[in-house]
PDB file of C-alpha atoms in Angstrom:
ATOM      1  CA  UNK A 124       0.000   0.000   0.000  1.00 49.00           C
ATOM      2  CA  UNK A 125       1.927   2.829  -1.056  1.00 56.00           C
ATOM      3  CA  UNK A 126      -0.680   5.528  -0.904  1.00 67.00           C
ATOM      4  CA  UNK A 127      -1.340   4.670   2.846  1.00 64.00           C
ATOM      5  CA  UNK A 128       1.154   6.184   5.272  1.00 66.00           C
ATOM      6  CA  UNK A 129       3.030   4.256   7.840  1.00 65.00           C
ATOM      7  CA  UNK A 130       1.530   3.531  10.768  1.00 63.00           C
ATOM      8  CA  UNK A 131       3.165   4.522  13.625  1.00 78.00           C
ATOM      9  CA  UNK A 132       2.290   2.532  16.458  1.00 88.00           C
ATOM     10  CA  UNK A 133       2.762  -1.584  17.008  1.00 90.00           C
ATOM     11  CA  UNK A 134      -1.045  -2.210  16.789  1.00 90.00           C
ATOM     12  CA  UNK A 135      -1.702  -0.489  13.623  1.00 89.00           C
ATOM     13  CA  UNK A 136       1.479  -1.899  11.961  1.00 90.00           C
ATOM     14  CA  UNK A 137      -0.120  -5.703  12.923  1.00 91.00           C
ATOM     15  CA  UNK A 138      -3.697  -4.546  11.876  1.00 91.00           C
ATOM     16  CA  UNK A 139      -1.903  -3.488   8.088  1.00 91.00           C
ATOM     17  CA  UNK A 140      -0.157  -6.369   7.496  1.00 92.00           C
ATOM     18  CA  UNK A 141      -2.921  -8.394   8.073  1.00 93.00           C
ATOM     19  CA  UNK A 142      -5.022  -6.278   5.756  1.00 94.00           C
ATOM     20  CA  UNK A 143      -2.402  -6.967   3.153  1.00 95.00           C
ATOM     21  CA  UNK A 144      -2.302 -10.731   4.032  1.00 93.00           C
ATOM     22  CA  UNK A 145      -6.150 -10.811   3.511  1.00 92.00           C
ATOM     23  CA  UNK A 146      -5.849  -9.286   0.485  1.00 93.00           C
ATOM     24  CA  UNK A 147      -3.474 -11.447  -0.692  1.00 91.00           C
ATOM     25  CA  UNK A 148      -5.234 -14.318   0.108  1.00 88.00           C
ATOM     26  CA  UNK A 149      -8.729 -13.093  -1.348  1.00 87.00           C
ATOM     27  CA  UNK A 150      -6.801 -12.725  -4.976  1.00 90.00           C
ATOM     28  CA  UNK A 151      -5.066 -16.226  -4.555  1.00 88.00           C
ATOM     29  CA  UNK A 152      -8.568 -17.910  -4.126  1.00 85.00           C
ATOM     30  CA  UNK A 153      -9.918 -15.955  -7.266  1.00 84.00           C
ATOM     31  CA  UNK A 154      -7.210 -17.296  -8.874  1.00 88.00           C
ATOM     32  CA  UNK A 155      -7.412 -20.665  -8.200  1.00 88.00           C
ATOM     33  CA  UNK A 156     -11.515 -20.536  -8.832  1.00 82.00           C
ATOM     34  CA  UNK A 157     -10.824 -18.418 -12.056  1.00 83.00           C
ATOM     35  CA  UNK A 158      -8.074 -20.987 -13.474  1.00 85.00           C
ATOM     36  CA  UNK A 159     -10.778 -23.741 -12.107  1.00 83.00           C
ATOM     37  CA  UNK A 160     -13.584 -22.084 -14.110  1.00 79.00           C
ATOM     38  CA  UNK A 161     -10.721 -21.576 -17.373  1.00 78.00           C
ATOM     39  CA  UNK A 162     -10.739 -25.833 -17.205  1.00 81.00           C
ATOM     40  CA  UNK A 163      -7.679 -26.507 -15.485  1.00 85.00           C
ATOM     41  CA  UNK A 164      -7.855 -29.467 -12.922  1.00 88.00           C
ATOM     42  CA  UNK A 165      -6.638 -28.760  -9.286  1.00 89.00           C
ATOM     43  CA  UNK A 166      -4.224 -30.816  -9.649  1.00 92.00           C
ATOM     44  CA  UNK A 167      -2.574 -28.626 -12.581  1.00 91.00           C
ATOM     45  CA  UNK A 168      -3.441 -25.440 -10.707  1.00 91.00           C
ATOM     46  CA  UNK A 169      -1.143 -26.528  -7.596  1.00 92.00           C
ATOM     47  CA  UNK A 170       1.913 -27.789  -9.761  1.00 92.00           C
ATOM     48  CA  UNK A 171       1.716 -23.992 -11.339  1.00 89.00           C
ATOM     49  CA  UNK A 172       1.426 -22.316  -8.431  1.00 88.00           C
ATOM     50  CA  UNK A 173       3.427 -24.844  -6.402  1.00 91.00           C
ATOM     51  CA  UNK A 174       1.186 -25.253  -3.706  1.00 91.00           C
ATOM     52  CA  UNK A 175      -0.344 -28.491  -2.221  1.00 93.00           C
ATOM     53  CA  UNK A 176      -3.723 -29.886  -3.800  1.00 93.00           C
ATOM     54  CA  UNK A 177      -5.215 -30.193  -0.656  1.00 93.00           C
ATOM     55  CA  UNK A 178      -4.738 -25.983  -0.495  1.00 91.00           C
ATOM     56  CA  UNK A 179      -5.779 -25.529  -3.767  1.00 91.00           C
ATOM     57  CA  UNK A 180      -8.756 -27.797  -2.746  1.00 90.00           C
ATOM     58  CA  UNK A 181      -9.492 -26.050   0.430  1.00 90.00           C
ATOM     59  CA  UNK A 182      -9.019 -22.325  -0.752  1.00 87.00           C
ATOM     60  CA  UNK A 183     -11.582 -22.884  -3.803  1.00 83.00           C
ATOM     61  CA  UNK A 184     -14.429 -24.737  -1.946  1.00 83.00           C
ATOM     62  CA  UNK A 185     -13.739 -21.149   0.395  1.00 82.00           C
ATOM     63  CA  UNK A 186     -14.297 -19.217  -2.836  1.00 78.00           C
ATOM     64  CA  UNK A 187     -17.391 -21.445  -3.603  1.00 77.00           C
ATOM     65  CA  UNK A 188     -18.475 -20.921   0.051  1.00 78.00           C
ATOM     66  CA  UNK A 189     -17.943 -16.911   0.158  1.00 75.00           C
ATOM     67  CA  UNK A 190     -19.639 -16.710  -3.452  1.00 72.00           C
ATOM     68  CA  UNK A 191     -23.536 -15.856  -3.460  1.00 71.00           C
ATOM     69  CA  UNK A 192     -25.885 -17.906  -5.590  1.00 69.00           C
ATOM     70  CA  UNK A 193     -27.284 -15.907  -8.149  1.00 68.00           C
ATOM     71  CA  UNK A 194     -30.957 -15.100  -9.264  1.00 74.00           C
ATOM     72  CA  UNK A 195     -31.814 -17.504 -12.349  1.00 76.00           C
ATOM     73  CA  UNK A 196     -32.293 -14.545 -14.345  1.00 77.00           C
ATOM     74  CA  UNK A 197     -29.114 -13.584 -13.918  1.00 74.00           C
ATOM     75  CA  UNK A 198     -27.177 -16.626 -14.263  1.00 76.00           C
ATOM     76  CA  UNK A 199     -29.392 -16.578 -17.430  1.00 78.00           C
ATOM     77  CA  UNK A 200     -27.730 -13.759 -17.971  1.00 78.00           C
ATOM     78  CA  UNK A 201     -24.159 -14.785 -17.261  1.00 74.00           C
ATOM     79  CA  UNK A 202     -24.545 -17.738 -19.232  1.00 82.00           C
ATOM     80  CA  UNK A 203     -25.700 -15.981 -22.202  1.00 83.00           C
ATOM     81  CA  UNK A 204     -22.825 -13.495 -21.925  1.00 82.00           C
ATOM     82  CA  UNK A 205     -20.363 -16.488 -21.771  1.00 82.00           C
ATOM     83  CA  UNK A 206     -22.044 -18.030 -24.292  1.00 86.00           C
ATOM     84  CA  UNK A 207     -21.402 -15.241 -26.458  1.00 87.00           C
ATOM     85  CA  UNK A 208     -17.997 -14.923 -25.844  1.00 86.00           C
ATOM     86  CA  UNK A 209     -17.565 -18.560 -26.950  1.00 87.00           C
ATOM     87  CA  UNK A 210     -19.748 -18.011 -30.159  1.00 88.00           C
ATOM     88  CA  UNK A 211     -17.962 -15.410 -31.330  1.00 90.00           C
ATOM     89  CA  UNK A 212     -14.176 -17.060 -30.790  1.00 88.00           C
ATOM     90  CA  UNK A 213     -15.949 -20.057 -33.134  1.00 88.00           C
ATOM     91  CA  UNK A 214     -16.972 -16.958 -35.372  1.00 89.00           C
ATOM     92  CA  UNK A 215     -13.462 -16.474 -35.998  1.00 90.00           C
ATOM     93  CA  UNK A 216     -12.465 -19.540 -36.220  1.00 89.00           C
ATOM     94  CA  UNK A 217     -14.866 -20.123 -38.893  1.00 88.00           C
ATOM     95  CA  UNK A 218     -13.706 -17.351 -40.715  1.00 91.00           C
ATOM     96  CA  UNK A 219     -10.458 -18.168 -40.606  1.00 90.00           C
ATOM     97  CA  UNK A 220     -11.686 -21.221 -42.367  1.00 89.00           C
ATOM     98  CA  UNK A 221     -11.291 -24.032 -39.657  1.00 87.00           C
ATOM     99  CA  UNK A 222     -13.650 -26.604 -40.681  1.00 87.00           C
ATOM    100  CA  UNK A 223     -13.124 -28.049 -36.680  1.00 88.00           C
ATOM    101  CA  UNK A 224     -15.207 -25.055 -35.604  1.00 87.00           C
ATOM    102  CA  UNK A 225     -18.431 -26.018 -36.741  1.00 89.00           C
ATOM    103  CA  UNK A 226     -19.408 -28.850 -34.736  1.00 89.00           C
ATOM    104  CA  UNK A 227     -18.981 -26.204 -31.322  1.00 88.00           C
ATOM    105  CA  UNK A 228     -20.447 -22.977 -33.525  1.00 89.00           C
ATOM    106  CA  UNK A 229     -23.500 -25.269 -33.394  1.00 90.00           C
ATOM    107  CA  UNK A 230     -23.438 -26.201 -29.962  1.00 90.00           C
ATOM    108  CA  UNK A 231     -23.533 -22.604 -29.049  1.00 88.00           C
ATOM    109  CA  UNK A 232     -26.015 -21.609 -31.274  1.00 89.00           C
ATOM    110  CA  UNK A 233     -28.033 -24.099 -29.438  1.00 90.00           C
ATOM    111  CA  UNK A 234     -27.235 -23.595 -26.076  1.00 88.00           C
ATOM    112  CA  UNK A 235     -28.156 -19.866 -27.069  1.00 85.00           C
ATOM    113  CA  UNK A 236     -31.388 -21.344 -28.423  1.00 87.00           C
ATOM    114  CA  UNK A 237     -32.460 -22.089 -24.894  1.00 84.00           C
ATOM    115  CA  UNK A 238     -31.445 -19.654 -23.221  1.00 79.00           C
ATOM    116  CA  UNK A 239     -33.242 -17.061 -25.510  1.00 76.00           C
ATOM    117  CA  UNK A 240     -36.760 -19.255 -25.648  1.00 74.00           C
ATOM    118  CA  UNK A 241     -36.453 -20.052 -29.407  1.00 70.00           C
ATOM    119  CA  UNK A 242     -36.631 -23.768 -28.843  1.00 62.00           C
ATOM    120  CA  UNK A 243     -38.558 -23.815 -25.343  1.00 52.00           C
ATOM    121  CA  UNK A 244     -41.514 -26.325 -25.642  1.00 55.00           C
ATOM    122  CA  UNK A 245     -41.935 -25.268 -29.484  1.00 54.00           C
ATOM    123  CA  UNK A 246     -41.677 -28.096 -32.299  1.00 54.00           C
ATOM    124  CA  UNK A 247     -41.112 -27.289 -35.980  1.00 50.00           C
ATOM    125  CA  UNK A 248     -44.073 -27.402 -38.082  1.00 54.00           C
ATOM    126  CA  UNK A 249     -43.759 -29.838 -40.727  1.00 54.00           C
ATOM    127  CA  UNK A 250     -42.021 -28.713 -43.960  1.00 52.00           C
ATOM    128  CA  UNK A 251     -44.849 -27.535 -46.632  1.00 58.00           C
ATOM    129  CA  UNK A 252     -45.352 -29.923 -49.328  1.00 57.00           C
ATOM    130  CA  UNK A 253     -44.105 -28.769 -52.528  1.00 58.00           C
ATOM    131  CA  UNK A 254     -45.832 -32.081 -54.774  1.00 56.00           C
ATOM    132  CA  UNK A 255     -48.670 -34.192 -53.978  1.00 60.00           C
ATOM    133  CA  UNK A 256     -46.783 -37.835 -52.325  1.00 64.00           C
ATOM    134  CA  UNK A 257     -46.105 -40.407 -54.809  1.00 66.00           C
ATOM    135  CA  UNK A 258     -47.779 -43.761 -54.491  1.00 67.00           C
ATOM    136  CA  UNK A 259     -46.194 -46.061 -52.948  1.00 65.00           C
ATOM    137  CA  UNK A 260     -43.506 -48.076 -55.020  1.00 63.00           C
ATOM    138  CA  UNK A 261     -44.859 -51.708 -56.083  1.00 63.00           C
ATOM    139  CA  UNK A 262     -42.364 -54.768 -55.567  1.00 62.00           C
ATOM    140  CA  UNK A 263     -41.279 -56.067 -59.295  1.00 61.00           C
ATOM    141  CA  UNK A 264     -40.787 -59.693 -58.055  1.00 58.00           C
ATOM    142  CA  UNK A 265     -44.349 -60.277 -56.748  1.00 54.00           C
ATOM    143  CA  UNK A 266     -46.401 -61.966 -59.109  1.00 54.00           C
ATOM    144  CA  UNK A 267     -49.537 -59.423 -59.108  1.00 50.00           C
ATOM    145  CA  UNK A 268     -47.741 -56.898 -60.851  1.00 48.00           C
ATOM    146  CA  UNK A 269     -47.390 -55.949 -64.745  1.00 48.00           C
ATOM    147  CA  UNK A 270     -44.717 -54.188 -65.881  1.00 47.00           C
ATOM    148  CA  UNK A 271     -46.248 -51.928 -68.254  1.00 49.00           C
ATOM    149  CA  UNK A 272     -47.430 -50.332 -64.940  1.00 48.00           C
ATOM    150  CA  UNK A 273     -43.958 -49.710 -64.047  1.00 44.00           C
ATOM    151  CA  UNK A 274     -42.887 -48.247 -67.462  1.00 46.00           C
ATOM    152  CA  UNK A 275     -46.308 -45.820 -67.869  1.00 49.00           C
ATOM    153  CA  UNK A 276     -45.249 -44.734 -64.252  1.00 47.00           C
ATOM    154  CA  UNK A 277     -41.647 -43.728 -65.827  1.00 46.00           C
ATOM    155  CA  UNK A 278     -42.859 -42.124 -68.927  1.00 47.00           C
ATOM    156  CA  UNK A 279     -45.430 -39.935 -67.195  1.00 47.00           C
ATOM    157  CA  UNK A 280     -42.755 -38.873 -64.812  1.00 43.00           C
ATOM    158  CA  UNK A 281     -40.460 -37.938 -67.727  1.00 42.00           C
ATOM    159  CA  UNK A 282     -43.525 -35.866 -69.492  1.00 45.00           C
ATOM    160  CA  UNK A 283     -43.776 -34.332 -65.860  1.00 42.00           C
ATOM    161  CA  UNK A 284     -39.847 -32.917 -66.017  1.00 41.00           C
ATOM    162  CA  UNK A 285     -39.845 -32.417 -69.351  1.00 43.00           C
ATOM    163  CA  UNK A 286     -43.405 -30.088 -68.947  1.00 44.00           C
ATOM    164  CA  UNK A 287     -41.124 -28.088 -66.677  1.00 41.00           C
TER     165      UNK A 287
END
């Protein structure tokens, strides 16, 4: 604290230190719970920061403990935010033209999906039909049918494209 002056008595010497130590202490546990949150195991947070697991362990479940749950709307709102972040770092990726990025551009995308409503209880109506269904297709090996079915069947379909 260089702002601060020195304090001059014994008392408020001890009560500044310990300030700093709980400082200190308060940005080593958002550390740990930011690398945890980044994807990096405990494990590989203590061999960085060459402390014990069990600290690591300990100091984030205090960061987990000291942190308030949120309101759903606004870990709706967090979510979206990170979700956003991760949709546009597959933007560029895509851009760049890695073919990779697709697969998690649509993940996103769909994760976004929920979180905005657009897929929320709400099915797809079924696509329009552009032609009336053709009848079903008759076996050529069973005995009931003649083949100049089959071959009036192909020439009206090629009158039909050719009309076209």
């Amino acid at each position: 604290m260089p702002n601060e002056p020195t304090p001059t008595s014994e008392r408020a010497r001890k009560r500044a230190v310990g300030k700093i130590l709980r400082e200190a202490l308060i940005k080593r546990r958002e550390m740990y719970f930011d690398l945890l949150v980044s994807g990096y195991s405990i494990e590989q947070i203590a061999s960085h920061t060459k402390t014990s697991v069990s600290a690591v362990r300990r100091a984030v479940g205090q960061a987990l403990a000291k942190r308030r749950l949120d309101t759903p709307e606004d870990y709706a709102r967090l979510q979206v935010a990170r979700l956003t972040k991760a949709l546009r770092c597959a933007d560029v990726s895509l851009e760049e033209g890695d073919l990779k990025a697709i697969a998690p551009f649509l993940k996103v995308v769909r994760e976004l999906n929920l979180y905005h409503g657009v897929d929320a209880g709400r099915t797809l109506a079924p696509p329009r039909e552009i032609a009336p269904a053709a009848p079903p297709l008759a076996l050529t090996h069973s005995p009931g049918v003649a083949l100049t079915d089959v071959i009036e069947d192909e020439k009206s379909c090629a009158k039909a494209q050719l009309s076209f």
